[in-house]
Coordinates of N, CA, C and O in Angstrom, one line a residue:
Y1 N 0.8 -1.2 0.0 CA 0.0 0.0 0.0 C 0.8 1.3 0.0 O 0.4 2.3 -0.4
K2 N 2.1 1.2 0.5 CA 2.9 2.3 0.6 C 4.2 2.0 -0.3 O 5.2 1.4 0.2
P3 N 4.2 2.5 -1.5 CA 5.4 2.2 -2.4 C 6.7 2.8 -1.9 O 7.8 2.4 -2.2
E4 N 6.6 3.9 -1.1 CA 7.8 4.5 -0.6 C 8.6 3.7 0.3 O 9.8 3.9 0.6
F5 N 7.9 2.7 0.9 CA 8.6 1.8 1.9 C 9.1 0.5 1.2 O 9.7 -0.3 1.8
S6 N 8.9 0.3 -0.1 CA 9.3 -0.9 -0.8 C 10.8 -1.2 -0.7 O 11.2 -2.3 -0.5
L7 N 11.6 -0.1 -1.0 CA 13.0 -0.3 -1.0 C 13.5 -0.7 0.4 O 14.3 -1.6 0.6
L8 N 13.0 0.0 1.5 CA 13.4 -0.4 2.8 C 13.0 -1.8 3.2 O 13.8 -2.5 3.8
I9 N 11.8 -2.2 2.7 CA 11.4 -3.6 3.0 C 12.3 -4.6 2.3 O 12.7 -5.6 2.8
Q10 N 12.6 -4.3 1.0 CA 13.5 -5.2 0.3 C 14.9 -5.3 0.9 O 15.4 -6.4 1.0
I11 N 15.5 -4.2 1.3 CA 16.8 -4.2 1.9 C 16.7 -5.0 3.3 O 17.6 -5.8 3.6
T12 N 15.7 -4.8 4.0 CA 15.5 -5.5 5.3 C 15.4 -7.0 5.1 O 16.0 -7.8 5.8
A13 N 14.6 -7.4 4.1 CA 14.5 -8.8 3.8 C 15.8 -9.4 3.3 O 16.1 -10.5 3.7
V14 N 16.5 -8.7 2.5 CA 17.8 -9.2 2.0 C 18.8 -9.4 3.2 O 19.5 -10.4 3.3
V15 N 18.8 -8.4 4.1 CA 19.7 -8.5 5.2 C 19.3 -9.7 6.1 O 20.2 -10.5 6.6
A16 N 18.0 -9.9 6.3 CA 17.5 -11.0 7.1 C 17.9 -12.4 6.5 O 18.4 -13.3 7.2
V17 N 17.7 -12.5 5.2 CA 18.1 -13.8 4.5 C 19.6 -14.0 4.6 O 20.0 -15.1 4.8
V18 N 20.4 -13.0 4.4 CA 21.8 -13.1 4.5 C 22.3 -13.6 5.8 O 23.2 -14.4 6.0
I19 N 21.7 -13.0 6.9 CA 22.1 -13.4 8.2 C 21.7 -14.9 8.5 O 22.5 -15.6 9.1
I20 N 20.6 -15.3 8.0 CA 20.2 -16.7 8.1 C 21.1 -17.6 7.4 O 21.5 -18.7 7.8
L21 N 21.5 -17.2 6.2 CA 22.4 -18.0 5.3 C 23.8 -18.0 5.8 O 24.6 -18.9 5.3
L22 N 24.2 -17.1 6.6 CA 25.6 -17.1 7.1 C 26.1 -18.4 7.8 O 27.2 -18.8 7.7
D23 N 25.1 -19.0 8.5 CA 25.5 -20.3 9.1 C 25.8 -21.3 8.1 O 26.8 -22.1 8.3
S24 N 25.1 -21.4 7.1 CA 25.4 -22.4 6.0 C 26.7 -22.0 5.3 O 27.4 -22.9 4.9
A25 N 26.9 -20.8 5.1 CA 28.1 -20.3 4.4 C 29.3 -20.6 5.2 O 30.4 -21.0 4.7
A26 N 29.2 -20.5 6.5 CA 30.3 -20.8 7.4 C 30.7 -22.3 7.3 O 31.9 -22.6 7.3
E27 N 29.7 -23.1 7.2 CA 30.0 -24.6 7.0 C 30.7 -24.8 5.6 O 31.7 -25.6 5.6
I28 N 30.3 -24.2 4.6 CA 30.9 -24.3 3.3 C 32.3 -23.8 3.3 O 33.2 -24.5 2.8
F29 N 32.6 -22.7 4.0 CA 33.9 -22.1 4.0 C 34.8 -23.1 4.8 O 36.0 -23.3 4.5
S30 N 34.3 -23.7 5.9 CA 35.2 -24.6 6.7 C 35.5 -25.8 5.9 O 36.6 -26.4 6.0
Q31 N 34.5 -26.3 5.1 CA 34.8 -27.5 4.3 C 35.8 -27.2 3.2 O 36.7 -28.0 2.8
L32 N 35.7 -26.0 2.6 CA 36.7 -25.6 1.6 C 38.1 -25.5 2.2 O 39.1 -25.8 1.6
Q33 N 38.2 -24.9 3.4 CA 39.5 -24.8 4.1 C 40.1 -26.2 4.4 O 41.3 -26.5 4.2
A34 N 39.2 -27.2 4.8 CA 39.6 -28.5 5.1 C 40.1 -29.2 3.8 O 41.1 -29.9 3.8
F35 N 39.4 -28.9 2.7 CA 39.8 -29.4 1.4 C 41.1 -28.9 1.0 O 42.0 -29.7 0.5
S36 N 41.4 -27.6 1.2 CA 42.7 -27.1 0.8 C 43.8 -27.6 1.6 O 44.9 -27.7 1.1
K37 N 43.5 -27.9 2.9 CA 44.6 -28.5 3.7 C 44.9 -30.0 3.3 O 46.0 -30.4 3.4
G38 N 43.9 -30.7 2.8 CA 44.1 -32.1 2.4 C 44.8 -32.2 1.0 O 45.2 -33.3 0.7
T39 N 44.8 -31.1 0.3 CA 45.4 -31.1 -1.0 C 46.6 -30.2 -1.0 O 46.9 -29.5 0.0
K40 N 47.3 -30.0 -2.2 CA 48.4 -29.1 -2.3 C 47.9 -27.8 -2.8 O 48.8 -27.0 -3.3
I41 N 46.6 -27.5 -2.8 CA 46.1 -26.2 -3.3 C 46.5 -25.1 -2.2 O 46.2 -25.3 -1.1
N42 N 47.0 -24.0 -2.7 CA 47.3 -22.9 -1.9 C 46.1 -22.4 -1.2 O 45.1 -22.1 -1.9
N43 N 46.1 -22.1 0.1 CA 45.0 -21.6 0.8 C 44.6 -20.2 0.3 O 43.4 -19.8 0.3
E44 N 45.5 -19.5 -0.3 CA 45.2 -18.2 -0.8 C 44.2 -18.2 -2.0 O 43.4 -17.4 -2.2
Y45 N 44.3 -19.3 -2.8 CA 43.5 -19.4 -3.9 C 42.0 -19.8 -3.5 O 41.1 -19.3 -4.1
I46 N 41.9 -20.5 -2.5 CA 40.5 -20.8 -1.9 C 39.9 -19.5 -1.4 O 38.8 -19.2 -1.6
N47 N 40.7 -18.7 -0.7 CA 40.2 -17.4 -0.2 C 39.8 -16.5 -1.4 O 38.8 -15.8 -1.3
L48 N 40.6 -16.5 -2.5 CA 40.2 -15.7 -3.6 C 38.9 -16.2 -4.2 O 38.1 -15.4 -4.6
L49 N 38.7 -17.5 -4.3 CA 37.5 -18.0 -4.8 C 36.3 -17.6 -3.9 O 35.2 -17.2 -4.5
I50 N 36.5 -17.6 -2.6 CA 35.4 -17.2 -1.7 C 35.1 -15.7 -1.9 O 33.9 -15.3 -2.0
K51 N 36.1 -14.9 -2.0 CA 35.9 -13.5 -2.2 C 35.2 -13.2 -3.5 O 34.3 -12.4 -3.6
A52 N 35.6 -13.9 -4.6 CA 34.9 -13.7 -5.9 C 33.4 -14.1 -5.8 O 32.6 -13.4 -6.3
L53 N 33.2 -15.2 -5.1 CA 31.8 -15.6 -4.9 C 30.9 -14.6 -4.1 O 29.8 -14.3 -4.5
V54 N 31.5 -14.1 -3.1 CA 30.8 -13.0 -2.3 C 30.5 -11.8 -3.1 O 29.5 -11.2 -3.1
I55 N 31.5 -11.4 -3.9 CA 31.3 -10.2 -4.8 C 30.2 -10.5 -5.8 O 29.4 -9.6 -6.0
A56 N 30.2 -11.7 -6.4 CA 29.2 -12.0 -7.4 C 27.8 -12.0 -6.8 O 26.9 -11.5 -7.4
I57 N 27.7 -12.7 -5.7 CA 26.4 -12.8 -5.1 C 25.9 -11.4 -4.6 O 24.7 -11.0 -4.9
S58 N 26.7 -10.7 -3.9 CA 26.3 -9.4 -3.4 C 26.0 -8.4 -4.6 O 25.0 -7.6 -4.5
G59 N 26.8 -8.5 -5.6 CA 26.5 -7.6 -6.8 C 25.2 -8.0 -7.5 O 24.5 -7.1 -7.9
K60 N 24.9 -9.2 -7.5 CA 23.6 -9.6 -8.1 C 22.4 -9.1 -7.3 O 21.4 -8.6 -7.9
V61 N 22.5 -9.2 -6.0 CA 21.4 -8.8 -5.1 C 21.3 -7.3 -5.3 O 20.2 -6.7 -5.4
I62 N 22.4 -6.5 -5.3 CA 22.3 -5.1 -5.4 C 21.8 -4.7 -6.8 O 20.9 -3.8 -6.9
C63 N 22.2 -5.4 -7.8 CA 21.6 -5.1 -9.2 C 20.1 -5.3 -9.2 O 19.4 -4.5 -9.9
D64 N 19.7 -6.4 -8.6 CA 18.3 -6.7 -8.6 C 17.5 -5.7 -7.9 O 16.4 -5.2 -8.3
I65 N 18.0 -5.2 -6.8 CA 17.3 -4.2 -6.0 C 17.2 -2.9 -6.8 O 16.2 -2.2 -6.9
C66 N 18.4 -2.5 -7.4 CA 18.4 -1.3 -8.2 C 17.4 -1.4 -9.4 O 16.7 -0.4 -9.7
S67 N 17.4 -2.6 -10.1 CA 16.4 -2.8 -11.2 C 15.0 -2.7 -10.7 O 14.2 -2.1 -11.4
D68 N 14.7 -3.3 -9.6 CA 13.3 -3.2 -9.0 C 12.9 -1.8 -8.7 O 11.7 -1.5 -8.8
T69 N 13.8 -1.0 -8.3 CA 13.4 0.4 -8.0 C 13.5 1.3 -9.2 O 13.3 2.5 -9.1
G70 N 13.8 0.8 -10.4 CA 13.8 1.6 -11.6 C 15.1 2.2 -11.9 O 15.2 3.1 -12.8
N71 N 16.2 1.9 -11.2 CA 17.5 2.5 -11.4 C 18.4 1.5 -12.3 O 19.4 1.0 -11.8
R72 N 18.0 1.3 -13.5 CA 18.7 0.3 -14.3 C 20.1 0.8 -14.6 O 21.1 0.0 -14.7
A73 N 20.4 2.1 -14.8 CA 21.7 2.6 -15.0 C 22.6 2.3 -13.9 O 23.8 1.9 -14.1
I74 N 22.2 2.5 -12.7 CA 23.0 2.2 -11.5 C 23.2 0.7 -11.4 O 24.3 0.2 -11.1
A75 N 22.2 -0.1 -11.7 CA 22.4 -1.6 -11.7 C 23.5 -2.0 -12.7 O 24.3 -2.9 -12.4
T76 N 23.5 -1.4 -13.8 CA 24.5 -1.7 -14.8 C 25.9 -1.3 -14.3 O 26.9 -2.1 -14.5
C77 N 26.0 -0.2 -13.7 CA 27.3 0.2 -13.1 C 27.8 -0.7 -12.0 O 29.0 -1.0 -11.9
V78 N 26.9 -1.1 -11.2 CA 27.2 -2.0 -10.1 C 27.7 -3.4 -10.7 O 28.7 -3.9 -10.2
E79 N 27.0 -3.8 -11.7 CA 27.4 -5.1 -12.3 C 28.8 -5.0 -12.9 O 29.6 -5.9 -12.8
L80 N 29.1 -3.9 -13.6 CA 30.4 -3.7 -14.2 C 31.5 -3.6 -13.1 O 32.5 -4.2 -13.2
G81 N 31.2 -2.9 -12.0 CA 32.1 -2.8 -10.9 C 32.4 -4.1 -10.3 O 33.6 -4.4 -10.0
C82 N 31.4 -5.0 -10.2 CA 31.6 -6.4 -9.7 C 32.5 -7.2 -10.6 O 33.4 -7.9 -10.1
K83 N 32.3 -7.1 -11.9 CA 33.1 -7.8 -12.8 C 34.6 -7.3 -12.8 O 35.5 -8.1 -12.8
I84 N 34.8 -6.0 -12.7 CA 36.1 -5.5 -12.6 C 36.8 -6.0 -11.3 O 38.0 -6.3 -11.3
S85 N 36.0 -6.0 -10.2 CA 36.6 -6.4 -8.9 C 37.0 -7.9 -9.0 O 38.1 -8.2 -8.4
I86 N 36.2 -8.7 -9.6 CA 36.6 -10.1 -9.7 C 37.8 -10.3 -10.6 O 38.7 -11.1 -10.3
M87 N 37.9 -9.5 -11.6 CA 39.1 -9.6 -12.5 C 40.3 -9.1 -11.7 O 41.4 -9.7 -11.8
L88 N 40.2 -8.1 -10.9 CA 41.3 -7.7 -10.1 C 41.8 -8.8 -9.1 O 42.9 -8.9 -8.8
L89 N 40.8 -9.5 -8.5 CA 41.1 -10.6 -7.6 C 41.9 -11.7 -8.4 O 42.7 -12.4 -7.8
A90 N 41.6 -11.9 -9.6 CA 42.2 -13.0 -10.4 C 43.6 -12.7 -10.9 O 44.3 -13.6 -11.3
V91 N 44.0 -11.4 -10.8 CA 45.4 -11.1 -11.3 C 46.5 -11.9 -10.6 O 47.4 -12.4 -11.2
P92 N 46.5 -12.0 -9.2 CA 47.6 -12.8 -8.6 C 47.6 -14.3 -9.1 O 48.6 -14.9 -9.2
M93 N 46.4 -14.8 -9.3 CA 46.3 -16.2 -9.7 C 46.8 -16.3 -11.1 O 47.5 -17.3 -11.5
L94 N 46.5 -15.4 -12.0 CA 47.0 -15.4 -13.3 C 48.5 -15.3 -13.4 O 49.2 -15.9 -14.2
K95 N 49.1 -14.4 -12.5 CA 50.5 -14.3 -12.4 C 51.2 -15.6 -12.0 O 52.2 -16.1 -12.6
A96 N 50.6 -16.3 -11.0 CA 51.1 -17.6 -10.6 C 51.0 -18.6 -11.7 O 51.9 -19.4 -11.9
L97 N 49.9 -18.6 -12.4 CA 49.8 -19.5 -13.6 C 50.8 -19.3 -14.6 O 51.4 -20.2 -15.2
A98 N 51.1 -18.0 -14.9 CA 52.1 -17.6 -15.9 C 53.5 -18.1 -15.4 O 54.3 -18.6 -16.3
Q99 N 53.8 -17.9 -14.2 CA 55.1 -18.4 -13.6 C 55.2 -19.9 -13.7 O 56.2 -20.4 -14.1
L100 N 54.1 -20.6 -13.4 CA 54.1 -22.1 -13.5 C 54.3 -22.5 -15.0 O 55.1 -23.4 -15.2
A101 N 53.7 -21.8 -15.9 CA 53.9 -22.2 -17.3 C 55.3 -21.9 -17.8 O 55.9 -22.7 -18.5
A102 N 55.9 -20.8 -17.3 CA 57.3 -20.5 -17.7 C 58.2 -21.5 -17.1 O 59.2 -21.9 -17.7
T103 N 57.9 -22.0 -15.9 CA 58.8 -23.0 -15.3 C 58.7 -24.3 -16.0 O 59.7 -25.0 -16.3
L104 N 57.5 -24.7 -16.5 CA 57.3 -25.9 -17.2 C 58.0 -25.8 -18.6 O 58.5 -26.8 -19.1
V105 N 57.9 -24.7 -19.2 CA 58.6 -24.5 -20.5 C 60.1 -24.6 -20.4 O 60.7 -25.2 -21.3
K106 N 60.7 -24.1 -19.3 CA 62.1 -24.2 -19.1 C 62.6 -25.6 -18.9 O 63.7 -25.9 -19.2
Q107 N 61.8 -26.4 -18.3 CA 62.2 -27.8 -18.0 C 62.0 -28.6 -19.3 O 62.5 -29.3 -19.8

């Protein structure tokens, strides 16, 4: 009945759902940490994966909220910012991959 409260209600609902899902996310993160300890995968790469996942999910939620409120231009900018952030996170991994490739070529 009151459209001016719709944004506030959406944000409140999103925050409530995120708080509820944090328990499940903590279990997933602990399993990923255990997996990285059991293999020779660098723990830093698992952390990068988690950060990229958090950026992607939060960006999607923000884009949807912006789109629902009629701010499609802001939603597009947020989406672009999330993509750039994920690419910046991937740079150290790409450097390590290039170093590994160079090492394999020398051998």
